Coordinates of C-alpha atoms in Angstrom, one line a residue:
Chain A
X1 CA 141.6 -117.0 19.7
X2 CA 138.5 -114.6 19.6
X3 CA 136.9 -114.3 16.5
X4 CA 136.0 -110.9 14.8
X5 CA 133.2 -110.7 12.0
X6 CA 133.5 -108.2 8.8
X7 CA 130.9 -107.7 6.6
X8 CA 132.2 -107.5 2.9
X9 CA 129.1 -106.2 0.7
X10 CA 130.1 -103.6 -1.8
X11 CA 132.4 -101.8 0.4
X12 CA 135.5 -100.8 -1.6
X13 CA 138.1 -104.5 -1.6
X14 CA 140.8 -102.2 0.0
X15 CA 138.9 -101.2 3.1
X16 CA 137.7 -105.2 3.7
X17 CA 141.1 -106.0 3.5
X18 CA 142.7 -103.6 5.6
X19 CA 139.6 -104.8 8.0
X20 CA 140.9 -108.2 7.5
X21 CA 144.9 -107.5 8.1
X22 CA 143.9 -105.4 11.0
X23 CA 141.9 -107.8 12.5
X24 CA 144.1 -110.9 11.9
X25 CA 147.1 -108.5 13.3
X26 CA 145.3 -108.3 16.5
X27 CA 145.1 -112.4 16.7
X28 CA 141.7 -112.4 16.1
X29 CA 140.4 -115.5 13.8
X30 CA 138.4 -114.1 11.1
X31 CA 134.9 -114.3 9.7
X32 CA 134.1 -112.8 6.6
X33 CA 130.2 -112.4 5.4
X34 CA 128.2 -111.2 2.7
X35 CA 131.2 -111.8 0.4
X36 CA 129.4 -111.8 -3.1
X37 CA 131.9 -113.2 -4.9
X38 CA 134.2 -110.2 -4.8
X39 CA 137.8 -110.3 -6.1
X40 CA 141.2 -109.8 -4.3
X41 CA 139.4 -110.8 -1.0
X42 CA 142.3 -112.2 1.7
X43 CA 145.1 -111.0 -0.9
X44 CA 148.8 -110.6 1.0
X45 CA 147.7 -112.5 4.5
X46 CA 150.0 -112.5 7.0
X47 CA 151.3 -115.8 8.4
X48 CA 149.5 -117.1 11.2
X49 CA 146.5 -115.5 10.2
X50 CA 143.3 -117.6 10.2
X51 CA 140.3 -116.3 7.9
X52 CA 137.4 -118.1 7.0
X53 CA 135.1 -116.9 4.1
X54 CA 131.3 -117.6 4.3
X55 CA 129.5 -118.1 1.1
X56 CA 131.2 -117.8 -2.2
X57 CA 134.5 -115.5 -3.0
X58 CA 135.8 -114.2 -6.4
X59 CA 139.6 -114.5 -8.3
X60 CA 142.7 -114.5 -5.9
X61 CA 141.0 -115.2 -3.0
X62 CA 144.1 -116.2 -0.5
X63 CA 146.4 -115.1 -3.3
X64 CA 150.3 -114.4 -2.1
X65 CA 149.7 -115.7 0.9
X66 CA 152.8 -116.2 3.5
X67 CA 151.0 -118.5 5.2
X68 CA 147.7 -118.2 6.5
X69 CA 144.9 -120.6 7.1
X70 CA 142.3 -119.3 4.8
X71 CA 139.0 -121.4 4.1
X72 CA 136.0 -120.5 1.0
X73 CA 132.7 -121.8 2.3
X74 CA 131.4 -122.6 -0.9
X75 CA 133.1 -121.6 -4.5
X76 CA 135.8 -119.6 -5.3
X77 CA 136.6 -118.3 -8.8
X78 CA 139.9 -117.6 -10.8
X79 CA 143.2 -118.4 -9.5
X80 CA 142.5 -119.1 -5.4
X81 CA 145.9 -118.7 -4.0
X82 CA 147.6 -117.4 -6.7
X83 CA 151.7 -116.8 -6.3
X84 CA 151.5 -118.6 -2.3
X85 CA 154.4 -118.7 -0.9
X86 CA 153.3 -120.5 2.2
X87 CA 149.8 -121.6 4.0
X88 CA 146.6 -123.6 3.8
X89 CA 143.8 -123.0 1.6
X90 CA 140.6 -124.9 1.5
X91 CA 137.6 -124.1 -0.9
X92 CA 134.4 -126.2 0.1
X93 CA 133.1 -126.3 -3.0
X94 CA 134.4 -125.8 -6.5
X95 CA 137.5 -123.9 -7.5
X96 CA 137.6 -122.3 -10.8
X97 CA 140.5 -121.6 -13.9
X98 CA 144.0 -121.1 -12.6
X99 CA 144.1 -122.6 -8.7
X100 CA 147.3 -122.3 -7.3
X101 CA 148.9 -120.5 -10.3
X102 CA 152.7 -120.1 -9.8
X103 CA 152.6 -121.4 -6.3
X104 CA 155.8 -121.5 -4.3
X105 CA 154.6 -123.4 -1.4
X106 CA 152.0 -124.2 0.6
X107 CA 148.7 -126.3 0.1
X108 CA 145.5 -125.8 -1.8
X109 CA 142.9 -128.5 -0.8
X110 CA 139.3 -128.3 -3.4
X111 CA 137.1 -130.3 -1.7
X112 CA 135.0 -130.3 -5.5
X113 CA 136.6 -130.3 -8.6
X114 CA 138.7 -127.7 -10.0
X115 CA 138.1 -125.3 -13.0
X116 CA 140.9 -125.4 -16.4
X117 CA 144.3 -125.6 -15.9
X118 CA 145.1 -126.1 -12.4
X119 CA 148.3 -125.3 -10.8
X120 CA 149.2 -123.4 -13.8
X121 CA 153.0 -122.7 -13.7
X122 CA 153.1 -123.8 -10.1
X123 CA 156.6 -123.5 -9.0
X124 CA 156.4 -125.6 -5.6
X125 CA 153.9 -126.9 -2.8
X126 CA 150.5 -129.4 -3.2
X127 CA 147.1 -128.7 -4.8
X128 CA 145.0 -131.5 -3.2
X129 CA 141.4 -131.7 -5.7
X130 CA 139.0 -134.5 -4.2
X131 CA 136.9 -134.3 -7.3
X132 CA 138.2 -133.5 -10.7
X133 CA 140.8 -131.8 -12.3
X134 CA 139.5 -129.5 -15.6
X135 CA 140.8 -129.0 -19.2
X136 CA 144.6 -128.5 -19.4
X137 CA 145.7 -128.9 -15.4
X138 CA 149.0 -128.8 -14.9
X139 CA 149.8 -127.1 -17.8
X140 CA 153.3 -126.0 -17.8
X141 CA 153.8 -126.8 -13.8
X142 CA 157.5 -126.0 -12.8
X143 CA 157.4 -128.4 -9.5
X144 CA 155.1 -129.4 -6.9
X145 CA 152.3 -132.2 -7.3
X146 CA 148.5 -131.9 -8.1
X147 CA 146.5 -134.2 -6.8
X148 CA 142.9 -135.3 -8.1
X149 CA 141.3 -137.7 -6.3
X150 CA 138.4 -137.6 -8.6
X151 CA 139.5 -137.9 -12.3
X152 CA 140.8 -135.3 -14.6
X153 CA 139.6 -133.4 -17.6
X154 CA 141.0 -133.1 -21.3
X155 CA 144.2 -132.7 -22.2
X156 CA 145.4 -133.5 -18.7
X157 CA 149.1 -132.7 -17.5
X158 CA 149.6 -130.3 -20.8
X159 CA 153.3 -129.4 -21.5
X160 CA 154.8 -130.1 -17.7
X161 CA 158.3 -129.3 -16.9
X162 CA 159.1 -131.1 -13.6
X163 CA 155.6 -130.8 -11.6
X164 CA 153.6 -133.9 -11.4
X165 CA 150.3 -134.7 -11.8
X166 CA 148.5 -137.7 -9.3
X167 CA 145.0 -138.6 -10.9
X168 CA 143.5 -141.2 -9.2
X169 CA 139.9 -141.6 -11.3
X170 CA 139.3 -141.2 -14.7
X171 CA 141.6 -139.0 -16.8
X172 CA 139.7 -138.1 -20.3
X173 CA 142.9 -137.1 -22.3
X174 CA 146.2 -136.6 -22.0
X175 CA 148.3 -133.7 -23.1
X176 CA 151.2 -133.2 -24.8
X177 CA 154.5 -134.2 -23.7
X178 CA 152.9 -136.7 -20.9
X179 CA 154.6 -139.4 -19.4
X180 CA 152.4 -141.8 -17.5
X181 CA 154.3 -143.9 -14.6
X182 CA 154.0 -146.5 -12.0
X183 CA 154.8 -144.8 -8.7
X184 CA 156.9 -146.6 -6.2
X185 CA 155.1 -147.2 -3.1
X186 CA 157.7 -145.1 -1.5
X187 CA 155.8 -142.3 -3.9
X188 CA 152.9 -143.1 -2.7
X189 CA 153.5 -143.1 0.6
X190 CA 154.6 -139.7 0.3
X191 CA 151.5 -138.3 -1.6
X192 CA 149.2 -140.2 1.6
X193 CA 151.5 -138.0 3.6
X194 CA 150.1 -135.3 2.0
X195 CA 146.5 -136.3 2.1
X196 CA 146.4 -137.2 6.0
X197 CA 146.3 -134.6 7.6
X198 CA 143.2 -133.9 5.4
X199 CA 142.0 -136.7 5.8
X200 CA 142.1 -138.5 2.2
X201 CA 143.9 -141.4 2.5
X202 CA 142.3 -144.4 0.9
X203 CA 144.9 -147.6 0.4
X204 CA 142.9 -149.1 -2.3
X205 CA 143.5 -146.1 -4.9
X206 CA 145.0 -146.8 -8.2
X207 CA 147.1 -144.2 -8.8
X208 CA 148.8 -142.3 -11.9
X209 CA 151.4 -140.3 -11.6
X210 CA 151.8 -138.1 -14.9
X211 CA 155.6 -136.5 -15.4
X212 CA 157.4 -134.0 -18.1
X213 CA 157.9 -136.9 -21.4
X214 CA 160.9 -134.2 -21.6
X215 CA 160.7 -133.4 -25.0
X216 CA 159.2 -130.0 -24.9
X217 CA 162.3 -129.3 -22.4
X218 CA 164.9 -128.5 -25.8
X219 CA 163.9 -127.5 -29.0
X220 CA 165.0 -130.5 -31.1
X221 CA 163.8 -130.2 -34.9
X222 CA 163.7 -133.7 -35.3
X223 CA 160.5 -133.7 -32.3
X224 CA 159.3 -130.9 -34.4
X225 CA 156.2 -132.7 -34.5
X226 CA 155.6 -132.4 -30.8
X227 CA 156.0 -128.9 -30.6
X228 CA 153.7 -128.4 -33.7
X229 CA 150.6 -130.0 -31.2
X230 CA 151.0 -127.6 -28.7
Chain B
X1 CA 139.5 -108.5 -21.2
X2 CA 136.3 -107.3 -22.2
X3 CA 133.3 -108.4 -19.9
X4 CA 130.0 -110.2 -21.5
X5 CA 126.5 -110.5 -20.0
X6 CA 122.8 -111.8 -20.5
X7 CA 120.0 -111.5 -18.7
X8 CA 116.5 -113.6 -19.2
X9 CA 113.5 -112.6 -17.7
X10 CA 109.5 -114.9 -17.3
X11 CA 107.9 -112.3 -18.4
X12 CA 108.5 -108.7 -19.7
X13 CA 110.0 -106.4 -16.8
X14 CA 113.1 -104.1 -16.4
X15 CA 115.6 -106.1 -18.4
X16 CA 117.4 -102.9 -19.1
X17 CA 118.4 -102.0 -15.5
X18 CA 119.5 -106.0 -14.7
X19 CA 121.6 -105.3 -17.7
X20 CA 123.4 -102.2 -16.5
X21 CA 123.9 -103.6 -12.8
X22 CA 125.7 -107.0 -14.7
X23 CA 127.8 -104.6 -16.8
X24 CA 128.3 -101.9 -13.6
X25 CA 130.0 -105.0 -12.1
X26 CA 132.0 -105.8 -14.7
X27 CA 133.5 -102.2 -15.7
X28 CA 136.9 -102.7 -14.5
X29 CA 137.6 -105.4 -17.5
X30 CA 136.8 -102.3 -20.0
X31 CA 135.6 -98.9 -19.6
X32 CA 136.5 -97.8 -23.3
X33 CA 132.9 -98.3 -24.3
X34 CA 130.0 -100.1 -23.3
X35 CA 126.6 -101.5 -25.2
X36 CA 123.2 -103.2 -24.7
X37 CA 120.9 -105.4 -26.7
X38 CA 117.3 -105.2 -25.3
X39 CA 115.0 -107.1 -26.5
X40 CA 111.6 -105.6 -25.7
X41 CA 108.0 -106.1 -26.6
X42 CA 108.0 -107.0 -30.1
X43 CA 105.9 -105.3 -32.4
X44 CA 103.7 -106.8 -35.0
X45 CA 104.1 -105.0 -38.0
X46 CA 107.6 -102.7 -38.4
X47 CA 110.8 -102.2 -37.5
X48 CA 112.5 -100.6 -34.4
X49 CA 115.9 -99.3 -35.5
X50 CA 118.8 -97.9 -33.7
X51 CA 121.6 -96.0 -35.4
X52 CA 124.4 -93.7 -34.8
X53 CA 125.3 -90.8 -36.8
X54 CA 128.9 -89.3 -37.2
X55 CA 128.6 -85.1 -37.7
X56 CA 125.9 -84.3 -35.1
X57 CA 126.0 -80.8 -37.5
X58 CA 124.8 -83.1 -40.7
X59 CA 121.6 -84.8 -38.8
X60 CA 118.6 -83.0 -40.4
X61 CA 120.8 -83.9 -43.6
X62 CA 121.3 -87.6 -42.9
X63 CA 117.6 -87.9 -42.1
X64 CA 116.1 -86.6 -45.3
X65 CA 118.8 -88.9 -47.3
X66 CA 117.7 -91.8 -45.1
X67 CA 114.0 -91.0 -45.4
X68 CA 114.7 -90.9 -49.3
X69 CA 115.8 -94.4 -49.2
X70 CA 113.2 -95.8 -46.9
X71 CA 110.6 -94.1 -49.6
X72 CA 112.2 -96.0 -52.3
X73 CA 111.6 -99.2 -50.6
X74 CA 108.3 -98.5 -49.7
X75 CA 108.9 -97.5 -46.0
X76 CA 108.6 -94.6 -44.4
X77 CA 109.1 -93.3 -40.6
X78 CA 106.2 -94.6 -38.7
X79 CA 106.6 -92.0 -35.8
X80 CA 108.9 -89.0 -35.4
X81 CA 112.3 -90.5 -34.5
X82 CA 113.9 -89.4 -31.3
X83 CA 117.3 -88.0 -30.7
X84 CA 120.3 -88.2 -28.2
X85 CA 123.1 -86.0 -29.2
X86 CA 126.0 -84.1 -26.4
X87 CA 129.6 -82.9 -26.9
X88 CA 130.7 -85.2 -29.0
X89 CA 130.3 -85.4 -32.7
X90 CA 128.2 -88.2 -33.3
X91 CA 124.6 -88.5 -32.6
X92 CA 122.5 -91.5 -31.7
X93 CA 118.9 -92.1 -33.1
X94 CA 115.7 -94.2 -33.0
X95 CA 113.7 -95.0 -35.4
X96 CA 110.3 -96.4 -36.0
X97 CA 109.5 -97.5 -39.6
X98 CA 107.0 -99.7 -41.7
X99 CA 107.9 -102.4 -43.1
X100 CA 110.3 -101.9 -46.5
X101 CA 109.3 -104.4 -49.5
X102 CA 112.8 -106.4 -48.9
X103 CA 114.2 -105.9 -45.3
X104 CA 118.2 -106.8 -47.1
X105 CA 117.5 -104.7 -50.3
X106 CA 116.4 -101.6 -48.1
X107 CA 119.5 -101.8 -45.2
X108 CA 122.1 -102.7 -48.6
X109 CA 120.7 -99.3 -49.8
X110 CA 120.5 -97.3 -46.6
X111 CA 124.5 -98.7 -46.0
X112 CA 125.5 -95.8 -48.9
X113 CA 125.4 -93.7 -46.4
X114 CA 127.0 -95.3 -43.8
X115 CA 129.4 -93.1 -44.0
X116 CA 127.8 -90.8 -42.5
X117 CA 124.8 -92.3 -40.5
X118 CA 124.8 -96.2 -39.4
X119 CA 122.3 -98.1 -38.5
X120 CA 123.1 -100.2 -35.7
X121 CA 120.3 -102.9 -34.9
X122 CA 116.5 -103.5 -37.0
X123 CA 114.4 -105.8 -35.2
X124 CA 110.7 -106.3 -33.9
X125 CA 111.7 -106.4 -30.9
X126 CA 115.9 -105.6 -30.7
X127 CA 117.2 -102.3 -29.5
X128 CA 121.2 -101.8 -29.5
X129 CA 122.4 -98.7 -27.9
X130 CA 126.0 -98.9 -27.5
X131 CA 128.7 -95.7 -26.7
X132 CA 131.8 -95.2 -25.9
X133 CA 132.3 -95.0 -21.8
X134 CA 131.6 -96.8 -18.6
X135 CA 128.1 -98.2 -18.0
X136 CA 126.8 -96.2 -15.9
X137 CA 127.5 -93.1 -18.3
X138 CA 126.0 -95.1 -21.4
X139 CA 122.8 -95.9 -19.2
X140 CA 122.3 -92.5 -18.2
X141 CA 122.9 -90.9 -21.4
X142 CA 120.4 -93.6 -23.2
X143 CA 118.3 -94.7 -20.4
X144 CA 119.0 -98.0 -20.8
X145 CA 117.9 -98.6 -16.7
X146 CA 114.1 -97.8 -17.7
X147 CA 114.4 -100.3 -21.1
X148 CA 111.3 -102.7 -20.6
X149 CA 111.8 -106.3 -22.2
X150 CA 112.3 -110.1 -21.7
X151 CA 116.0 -110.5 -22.1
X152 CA 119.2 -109.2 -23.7
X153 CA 123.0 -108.5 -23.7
X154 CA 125.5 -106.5 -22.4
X155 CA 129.1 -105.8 -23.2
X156 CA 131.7 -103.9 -21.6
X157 CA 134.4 -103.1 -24.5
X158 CA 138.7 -103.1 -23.5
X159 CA 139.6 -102.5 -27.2
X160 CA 142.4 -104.8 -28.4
X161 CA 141.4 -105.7 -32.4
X162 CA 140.6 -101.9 -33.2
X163 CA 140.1 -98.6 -32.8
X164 CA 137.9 -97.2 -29.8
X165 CA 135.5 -96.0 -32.2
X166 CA 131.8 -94.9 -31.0
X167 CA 130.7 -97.7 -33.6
X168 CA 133.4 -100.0 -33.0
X169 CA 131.6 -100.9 -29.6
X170 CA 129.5 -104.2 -29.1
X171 CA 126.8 -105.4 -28.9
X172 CA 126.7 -106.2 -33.2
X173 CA 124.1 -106.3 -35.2
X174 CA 123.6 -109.5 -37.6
X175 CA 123.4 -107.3 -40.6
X176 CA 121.0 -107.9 -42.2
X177 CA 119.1 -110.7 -39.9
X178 CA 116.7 -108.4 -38.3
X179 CA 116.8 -108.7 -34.3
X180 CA 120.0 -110.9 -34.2
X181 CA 122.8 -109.5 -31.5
X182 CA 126.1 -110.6 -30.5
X183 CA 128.4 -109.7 -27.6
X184 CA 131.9 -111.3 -27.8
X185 CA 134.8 -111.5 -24.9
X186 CA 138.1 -112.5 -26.9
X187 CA 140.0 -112.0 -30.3
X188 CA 139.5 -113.5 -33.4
X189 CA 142.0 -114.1 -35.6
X190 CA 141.2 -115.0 -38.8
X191 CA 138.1 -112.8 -39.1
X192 CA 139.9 -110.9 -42.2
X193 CA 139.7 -113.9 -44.5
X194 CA 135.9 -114.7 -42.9
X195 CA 135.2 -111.1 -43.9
X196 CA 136.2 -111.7 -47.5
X197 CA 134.5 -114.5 -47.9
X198 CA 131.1 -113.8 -46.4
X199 CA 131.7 -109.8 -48.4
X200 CA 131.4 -112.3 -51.8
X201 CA 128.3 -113.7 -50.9
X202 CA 127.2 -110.2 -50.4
X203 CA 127.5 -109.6 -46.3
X204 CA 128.7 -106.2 -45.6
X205 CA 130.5 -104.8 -42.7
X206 CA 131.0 -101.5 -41.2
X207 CA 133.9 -101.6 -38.5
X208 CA 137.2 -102.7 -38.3
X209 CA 136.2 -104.5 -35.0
X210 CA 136.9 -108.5 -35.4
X211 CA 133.4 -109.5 -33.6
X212 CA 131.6 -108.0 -36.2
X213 CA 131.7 -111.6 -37.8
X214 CA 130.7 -113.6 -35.8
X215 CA 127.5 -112.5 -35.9
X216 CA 127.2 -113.2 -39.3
X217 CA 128.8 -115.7 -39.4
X218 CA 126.3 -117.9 -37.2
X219 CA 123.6 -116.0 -38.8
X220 CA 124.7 -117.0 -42.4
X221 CA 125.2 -120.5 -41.0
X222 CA 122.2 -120.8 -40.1
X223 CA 120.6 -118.7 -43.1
X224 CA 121.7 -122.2 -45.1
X225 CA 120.3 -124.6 -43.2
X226 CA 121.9 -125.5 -39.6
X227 CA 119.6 -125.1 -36.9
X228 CA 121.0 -122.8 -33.9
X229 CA 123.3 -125.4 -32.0
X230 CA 124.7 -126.7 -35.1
X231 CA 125.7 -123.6 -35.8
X232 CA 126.8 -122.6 -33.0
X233 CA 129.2 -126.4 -32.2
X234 CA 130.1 -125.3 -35.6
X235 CA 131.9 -122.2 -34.8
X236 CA 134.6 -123.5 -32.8
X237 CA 136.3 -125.8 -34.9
X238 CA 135.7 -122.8 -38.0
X239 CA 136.7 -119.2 -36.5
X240 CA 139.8 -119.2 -35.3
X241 CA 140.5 -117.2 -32.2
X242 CA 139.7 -117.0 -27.9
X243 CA 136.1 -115.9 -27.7
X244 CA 133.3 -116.7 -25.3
X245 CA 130.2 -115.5 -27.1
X246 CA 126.6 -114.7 -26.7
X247 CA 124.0 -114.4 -29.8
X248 CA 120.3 -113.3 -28.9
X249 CA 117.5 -113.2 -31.3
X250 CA 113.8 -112.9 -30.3
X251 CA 113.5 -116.9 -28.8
X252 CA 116.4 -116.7 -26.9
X253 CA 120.7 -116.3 -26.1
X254 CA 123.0 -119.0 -27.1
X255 CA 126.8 -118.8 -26.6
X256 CA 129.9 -120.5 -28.1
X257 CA 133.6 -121.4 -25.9
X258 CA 136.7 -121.6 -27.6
X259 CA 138.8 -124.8 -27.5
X260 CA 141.0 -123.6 -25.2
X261 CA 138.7 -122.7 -22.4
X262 CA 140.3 -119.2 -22.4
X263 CA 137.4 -117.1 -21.4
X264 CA 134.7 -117.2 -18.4
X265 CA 131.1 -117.6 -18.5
X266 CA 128.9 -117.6 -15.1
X267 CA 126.1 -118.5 -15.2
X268 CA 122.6 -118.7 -12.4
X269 CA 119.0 -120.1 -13.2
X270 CA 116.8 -119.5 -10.8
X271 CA 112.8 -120.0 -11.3
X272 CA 113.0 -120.1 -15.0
X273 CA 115.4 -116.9 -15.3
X274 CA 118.8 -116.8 -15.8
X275 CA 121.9 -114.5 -16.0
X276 CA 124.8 -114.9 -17.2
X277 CA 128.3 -113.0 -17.1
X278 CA 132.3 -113.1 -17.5
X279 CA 132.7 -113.0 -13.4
X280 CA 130.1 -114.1 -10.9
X281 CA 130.4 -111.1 -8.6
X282 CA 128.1 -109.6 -11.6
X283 CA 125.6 -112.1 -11.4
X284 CA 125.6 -111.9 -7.5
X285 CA 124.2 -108.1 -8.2
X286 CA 121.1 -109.6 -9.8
X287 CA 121.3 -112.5 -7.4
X288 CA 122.3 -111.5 -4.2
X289 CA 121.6 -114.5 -2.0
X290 CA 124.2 -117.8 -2.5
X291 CA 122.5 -119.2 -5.5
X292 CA 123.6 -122.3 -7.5
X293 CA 126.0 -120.7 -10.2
X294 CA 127.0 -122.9 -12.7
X295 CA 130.7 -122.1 -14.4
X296 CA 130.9 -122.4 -18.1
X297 CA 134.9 -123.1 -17.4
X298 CA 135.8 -126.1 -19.9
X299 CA 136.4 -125.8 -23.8
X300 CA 134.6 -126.1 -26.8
X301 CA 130.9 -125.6 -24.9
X302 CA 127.7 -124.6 -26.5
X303 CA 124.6 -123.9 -25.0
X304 CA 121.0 -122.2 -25.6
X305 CA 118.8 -120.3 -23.2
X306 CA 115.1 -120.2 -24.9
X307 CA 112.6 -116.9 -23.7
X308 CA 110.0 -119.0 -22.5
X309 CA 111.2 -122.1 -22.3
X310 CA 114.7 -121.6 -20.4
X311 CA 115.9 -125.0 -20.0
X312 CA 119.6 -125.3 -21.6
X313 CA 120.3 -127.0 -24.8
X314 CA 123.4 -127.8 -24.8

């Protein structure tokens, strides 16, 4: 696979991503520079495409991606992958609000910790975090697991339907409607089959696997209470 | 969605055009209008005052009735005050007076004919010019690229609370705290019974727009005894609302997160300066090269940026 390099700079997002799609059509592996933290960059990549982002990218980098191989050199802002339906994203360094919001499938892997309310309304697939998880993650996560190797902020797990949450450090708070559980080691085993291929798996990890308590799921006036915290 | 920035310089340099390149960046979160608050060289004796009047027809008028009032409170225009006026109706002016006996006395006076001309900032050193359009049109029309100073704010306005009103734009004046500024991304929503009760300790406010407050709010805070970060830490358990804000006075920006960690704030310090916006691809246009940006992303955070000293106090 040959690789093709396109310069981002302030050229209008459109034209860098038809440079992208064009480039990726062609079965090229792609190198994007100079990318300045722009927006939409690698929005709507075609399977089998293969970009890699130098420096730092903007929101929905990656997002509604059918299944790409996209990776962020450094940072990446708002909502990285946003609506994926399929793919592989990787962000180097830290991954701000909203990663993986309403997902589908696919992975996300952060290899630093992730901004507020990660895998918001994910509706499927793995966000893999190897540092921590911010304010609110989870929050409202239809399905699919978030992993955070590295602890997790306040209010951790907010309001889940039937994602999960996997924190393996420190969590600071939970949020409401939080069940925490002992995993079964057939669980476990198949959140390590998630982290090997990346490399993560580390036997000795304590793990917490945070589910839906289930009382947000009907309005009941006698849990009244509960819905007042929210 | 409105879009927020800062900008600190070492020393005294072209704030002004850092300011419109931050806000350039960020005109696709709000075009409807757009404002800056420069803070330049201050002066030593003397106000620098911006205002905006409303019937471009009435502005001989609404200078010899502001003139009037200045005289009264032993001011007086200290130089000739300079003009911008187009198509539209209202007028924008600056204005260099002497010092008035009683800086709140005078601007409580000179607000009886808001009406018809407003002031809009009164510093030693604070400048707000603020219109309604992009930034690039605001910056032209004011030169606000060739606005020498050490720091300031921008804000790029999508109206949600009120009307897009020439004067309903941001940055806000602390009325009457002479060179304090505020620049607000969010809605507040209890800024109607704030209103009433800072009105009855006798605050006054000219616009319908909710960030008017906070302002002075933290300035009225602080006014009775909490030091800056007090005040600030204060102000997210008290207003109720989604904000990320940024007040400036003549030491330096601080800025206030909601509890819900709803808005953005991007931040890069590099050799003792600093900028700060909503989105990082705006402080990229100041700091081209990968820098170290530090994301304000988690809730209830406070922080202050001193001119001079810019280590962070959070």
């Amino acid at each position: 696979m040959s690789e093709v390099v396109i310069e981002a700079g302030k050229r209008h997002i459109k034209e860098i991503n038809e440079d992208i799609q064009a480039a990726c059509a062609a079965g090229h592996k792609v190198i994007v520079r100079n990318t300045l933290s722009r927006h939409n960059l690698g929005v709507g990549l075609p399977a089998n495409a293969n970009v890699h982002f130098e420096g730092s990218v903007g929101y929905y980098c990656g997002g509604l991606n059918v299944g790409a191989t996209v990776t962020v050199e450094r940072n990446a802002g708002w909502a990285v992958g946003e609506g994926m339906r399929n793919g592989h994203i990787t962000v180097g360094g830290y991954a701000g609000m909203s990663v993986g919001a309403a997902m589908i499938s696919g992975t996300i892997h952060v290899k630093g910790d992730s901004g507020p309310r990660c895998g918001v309304a994910m509706k499927g697939g793995n966000i893999v975090v190897e540092g921590r998880i911010g304010y609110q993650s989870g929050f409202m996560a239809h399905s699919g697991k978030i992993i955070a190797i590295g602890g997790a902020g306040h209010s951790c797990a907010d309001a889940l339907w039937q994602g999960e949450v996997w924190v393996a450090g420190p969590v600071d708070s939970l949020g409401v409607d939080v069940k925490v559980v002992e995993p079964t080691a057939e669980e476990v085993a198949e959140v390590d089959a998630i982290l090997e291929p990346l490399g993560l798996v580390d036997s000795s990890r304590n793990w917490r696997k945070m589910i839906s308590g289930q009382r947000l799921w009907y309005f009941e006036s006698r849990d009244a209470s509960a819905w007042l915290m929210i | 969605m409105c879009g927020i920035a800062g900008r600190i310089l070492n020393s005294a340099g072209r704030v002004g055009n850092d300011l419109v390149e931050l806000m350039d960046a960020q005109e696709h979160r709000g075009a409807d209008s757009t404002g800056f608050a420069v803070y330049g060289i201050p002066r030593d004796t003397g106000y620098v005052l911006r205002g905006m009047g409303f019937d471009k027809s009435r502005l001989g008028k609404d200078m010899d009735e502001f003139q009037e009032i200045l005289k009264a409170h032993g001011s007086d225009f200290s130089e000739d005050p300079s003009f911008v006026v187009d198509d539209h109706a209202h007028y924008s002016a600056r204005i260099i007076i002497n010092e008035p006996k009683d800086i709140a006395r005078w601007i409580h006076d000179a607000d009886q004919i808001c009406g018809n001309f407003e002031v809009q900032s009164c510093g030693r050193s604070l400048e707000i010019i603020k219109d309604i359009g992009g930034s690039t049109a605001v910056a032209d029309k004011h030169g606000v690229r060739d606005m020498i100073g050490t720091h300031g704010l921008g804000h790029a306005r999508l109206a949600t609370e009120s009307s897009v009103l020439p004067n309903a734009s941001h940055p806000f004046w602390a009325r009457p705290f002479p060179d304090v500024a505020i620049v607000h991304n969010g809605q507040i929503t209890d800024y109607y019974t704030w209103r009433d009760r800072l009105r009855r300790k006798g605050y006054r406010f000219l616009t319908e727009n909710d960030s008017e407050l906070i302002a002075v709010w933290v300035s009225d805070q602080i006014a009775s005894g909490l030091s800056p970060i007090a005040a600030l830490k204060k102000s997210i358990t008290s207003i109720d609302g989604v904000f990320t804000f940024m007040i400036a006075d003549q030491d330096g920006i601080g800025f206030a997160k909601d509890r819900f960690a709803m808005k953005p704030l991007v931040v890069i310090e590099e050799n003792g300066e600093m900028a700060a916006a909503t989105e990082e691809q705006a402080v990229r246009r100041i700091y081209a090269g990968e820098s170290d940006v530090i994301n304000h992303d988690g809730p209830s955070l406070t922080g202050i940026w001193g001119v001079g000293n810019r280590s962070l106090a959070a």
